Amino acid sequence: MIDRLEKEVDMLERHLQVLKMVIENEPIGIVKMSNETGYPHHKVRYSLRVLEEENLISPSNQGAITTDRTEEFVAELDEKLTEITDKLDTMKIGEKPEA
């Protein structure tokens, strides 16, 4: 059960790292991203496809570029991650209640 969550978090981390590279280096191609991140080409390609489906990036002849939606997504990201972290914290059952 937790293994699947860990895999999803790892994949989200990769997607966000790829998105950050596009934001900072646009246009940028798969080979450069793979070389700089150490992720295999097929994983970078998958992340790019997911980001494109979410309309966060767009392909161009020179490589991936951001879209009009990217800035809004990034602005909301930290808040959403904090909400998820807070929810996960409430799920802990191994901690003793504070006195």
Tab-separated table of C-alpha atoms in Angstrom:
chain	number	residue	atom	x	y	z
A	1	MET	CA	0.000	0.000	0.000
A	2	ILE	CA	2.697	2.495	0.985
A	3	ASP	CA	4.989	1.250	-1.792
A	4	ARG	CA	2.571	2.570	-4.432
A	5	LEU	CA	2.445	5.957	-2.696
A	6	GLU	CA	6.239	6.103	-2.623
A	7	LYS	CA	6.420	5.303	-6.343
A	8	GLU	CA	3.849	7.997	-7.131
A	9	VAL	CA	5.780	10.559	-5.065
A	10	ASP	CA	9.016	9.611	-6.848
A	11	MET	CA	7.308	9.999	-10.219
A	12	LEU	CA	5.808	13.359	-9.200
A	13	GLU	CA	9.264	14.494	-8.105
A	14	ARG	CA	10.643	13.572	-11.534
A	15	HIS	CA	7.794	15.348	-13.351
A	16	LEU	CA	8.371	18.492	-11.281
A	17	GLN	CA	12.127	18.357	-11.839
A	18	VAL	CA	11.558	18.103	-15.589
A	19	LEU	CA	9.059	20.996	-15.429
A	20	LYS	CA	11.572	23.108	-13.485
A	21	MET	CA	14.212	22.437	-16.148
A	22	VAL	CA	11.809	23.530	-18.881
A	23	ILE	CA	10.958	26.707	-16.953
A	24	GLU	CA	14.624	27.572	-16.373
A	25	ASN	CA	16.031	26.529	-19.767
A	26	GLU	CA	13.265	26.683	-22.346
A	27	PRO	CA	13.397	25.515	-25.031
A	28	ILE	CA	15.093	22.318	-23.870
A	29	GLY	CA	15.245	18.854	-25.378
A	30	ILE	CA	15.094	15.327	-24.018
A	31	VAL	CA	18.802	14.584	-24.446
A	32	LYS	CA	19.932	17.631	-22.466
A	33	MET	CA	17.388	16.941	-19.710
A	34	SER	CA	18.428	13.303	-19.513
A	35	ASN	CA	22.118	14.219	-19.338
A	36	GLU	CA	21.555	16.835	-16.623
A	37	THR	CA	19.144	14.824	-14.451
A	38	GLY	CA	20.555	11.348	-14.950
A	39	TYR	CA	17.089	10.037	-15.820
A	40	PRO	CA	16.927	7.726	-18.840
A	41	HIS	CA	15.474	9.217	-22.039
A	42	HIS	CA	12.281	7.161	-21.796
A	43	LYS	CA	11.529	8.503	-18.296
A	44	VAL	CA	12.129	12.098	-19.372
A	45	ARG	CA	9.948	11.504	-22.437
A	46	TYR	CA	7.156	10.119	-20.220
A	47	SER	CA	7.368	13.106	-17.857
A	48	LEU	CA	7.232	15.481	-20.814
A	49	ARG	CA	4.139	13.685	-22.122
A	50	VAL	CA	2.416	13.930	-18.721
A	51	LEU	CA	3.288	17.633	-18.454
A	52	GLU	CA	2.021	18.219	-21.983
A	53	GLU	CA	-1.260	16.425	-21.188
A	54	GLU	CA	-1.636	18.753	-18.196
A	55	ASN	CA	-1.030	21.705	-20.552
A	56	LEU	CA	2.006	22.791	-18.525
A	57	ILE	CA	4.446	22.510	-21.417
A	58	SER	CA	4.256	22.499	-25.170
A	59	PRO	CA	6.585	20.923	-27.739
A	60	SER	CA	8.456	23.120	-30.190
A	61	ASN	CA	11.068	22.472	-32.879
A	62	GLN	CA	13.801	23.526	-30.433
A	63	GLY	CA	12.442	21.560	-27.436
A	64	ALA	CA	9.876	21.837	-24.676
A	65	ILE	CA	8.541	25.272	-23.704
A	66	THR	CA	6.164	26.503	-21.004
A	67	THR	CA	2.530	27.423	-21.612
A	68	ASP	CA	0.211	30.121	-20.278
A	69	ARG	CA	-0.918	27.682	-17.559
A	70	THR	CA	2.578	26.988	-16.170
A	71	GLU	CA	2.882	30.134	-14.053
A	72	GLU	CA	-0.505	29.582	-12.372
A	73	PHE	CA	0.354	25.939	-11.616
A	74	VAL	CA	3.701	26.877	-10.059
A	75	ALA	CA	2.061	29.612	-7.968
A	76	GLU	CA	-0.382	27.078	-6.477
A	77	LEU	CA	2.059	24.174	-6.139
A	78	ASP	CA	3.593	24.935	-2.729
A	79	GLU	CA	0.177	25.410	-1.118
A	80	LYS	CA	-1.121	22.135	-2.547
A	81	LEU	CA	1.985	20.247	-1.422
A	82	THR	CA	1.620	21.718	2.081
A	83	GLU	CA	-2.023	20.590	2.204
A	84	ILE	CA	-1.012	17.057	1.187
A	85	THR	CA	1.824	17.004	3.725
A	86	ASP	CA	-0.533	18.142	6.479
A	87	LYS	CA	-3.025	15.433	5.539
A	88	LEU	CA	-0.287	12.781	5.578
A	89	ASP	CA	0.826	14.010	9.011
A	90	THR	CA	-2.685	13.392	10.383
A	91	MET	CA	-2.485	9.770	9.166
A	92	LYS	CA	0.421	8.846	11.412
A	93	ILE	CA	-0.561	6.245	13.988
A	94	GLY	CA	2.815	5.471	15.527
A	95	GLU	CA	3.307	8.770	17.347
A	96	LYS	CA	2.282	9.295	20.934
A	97	PRO	CA	-0.077	12.229	21.579
A	98	GLU	CA	1.506	15.323	23.082
A	99	ALA	CA	0.908	15.877	26.796
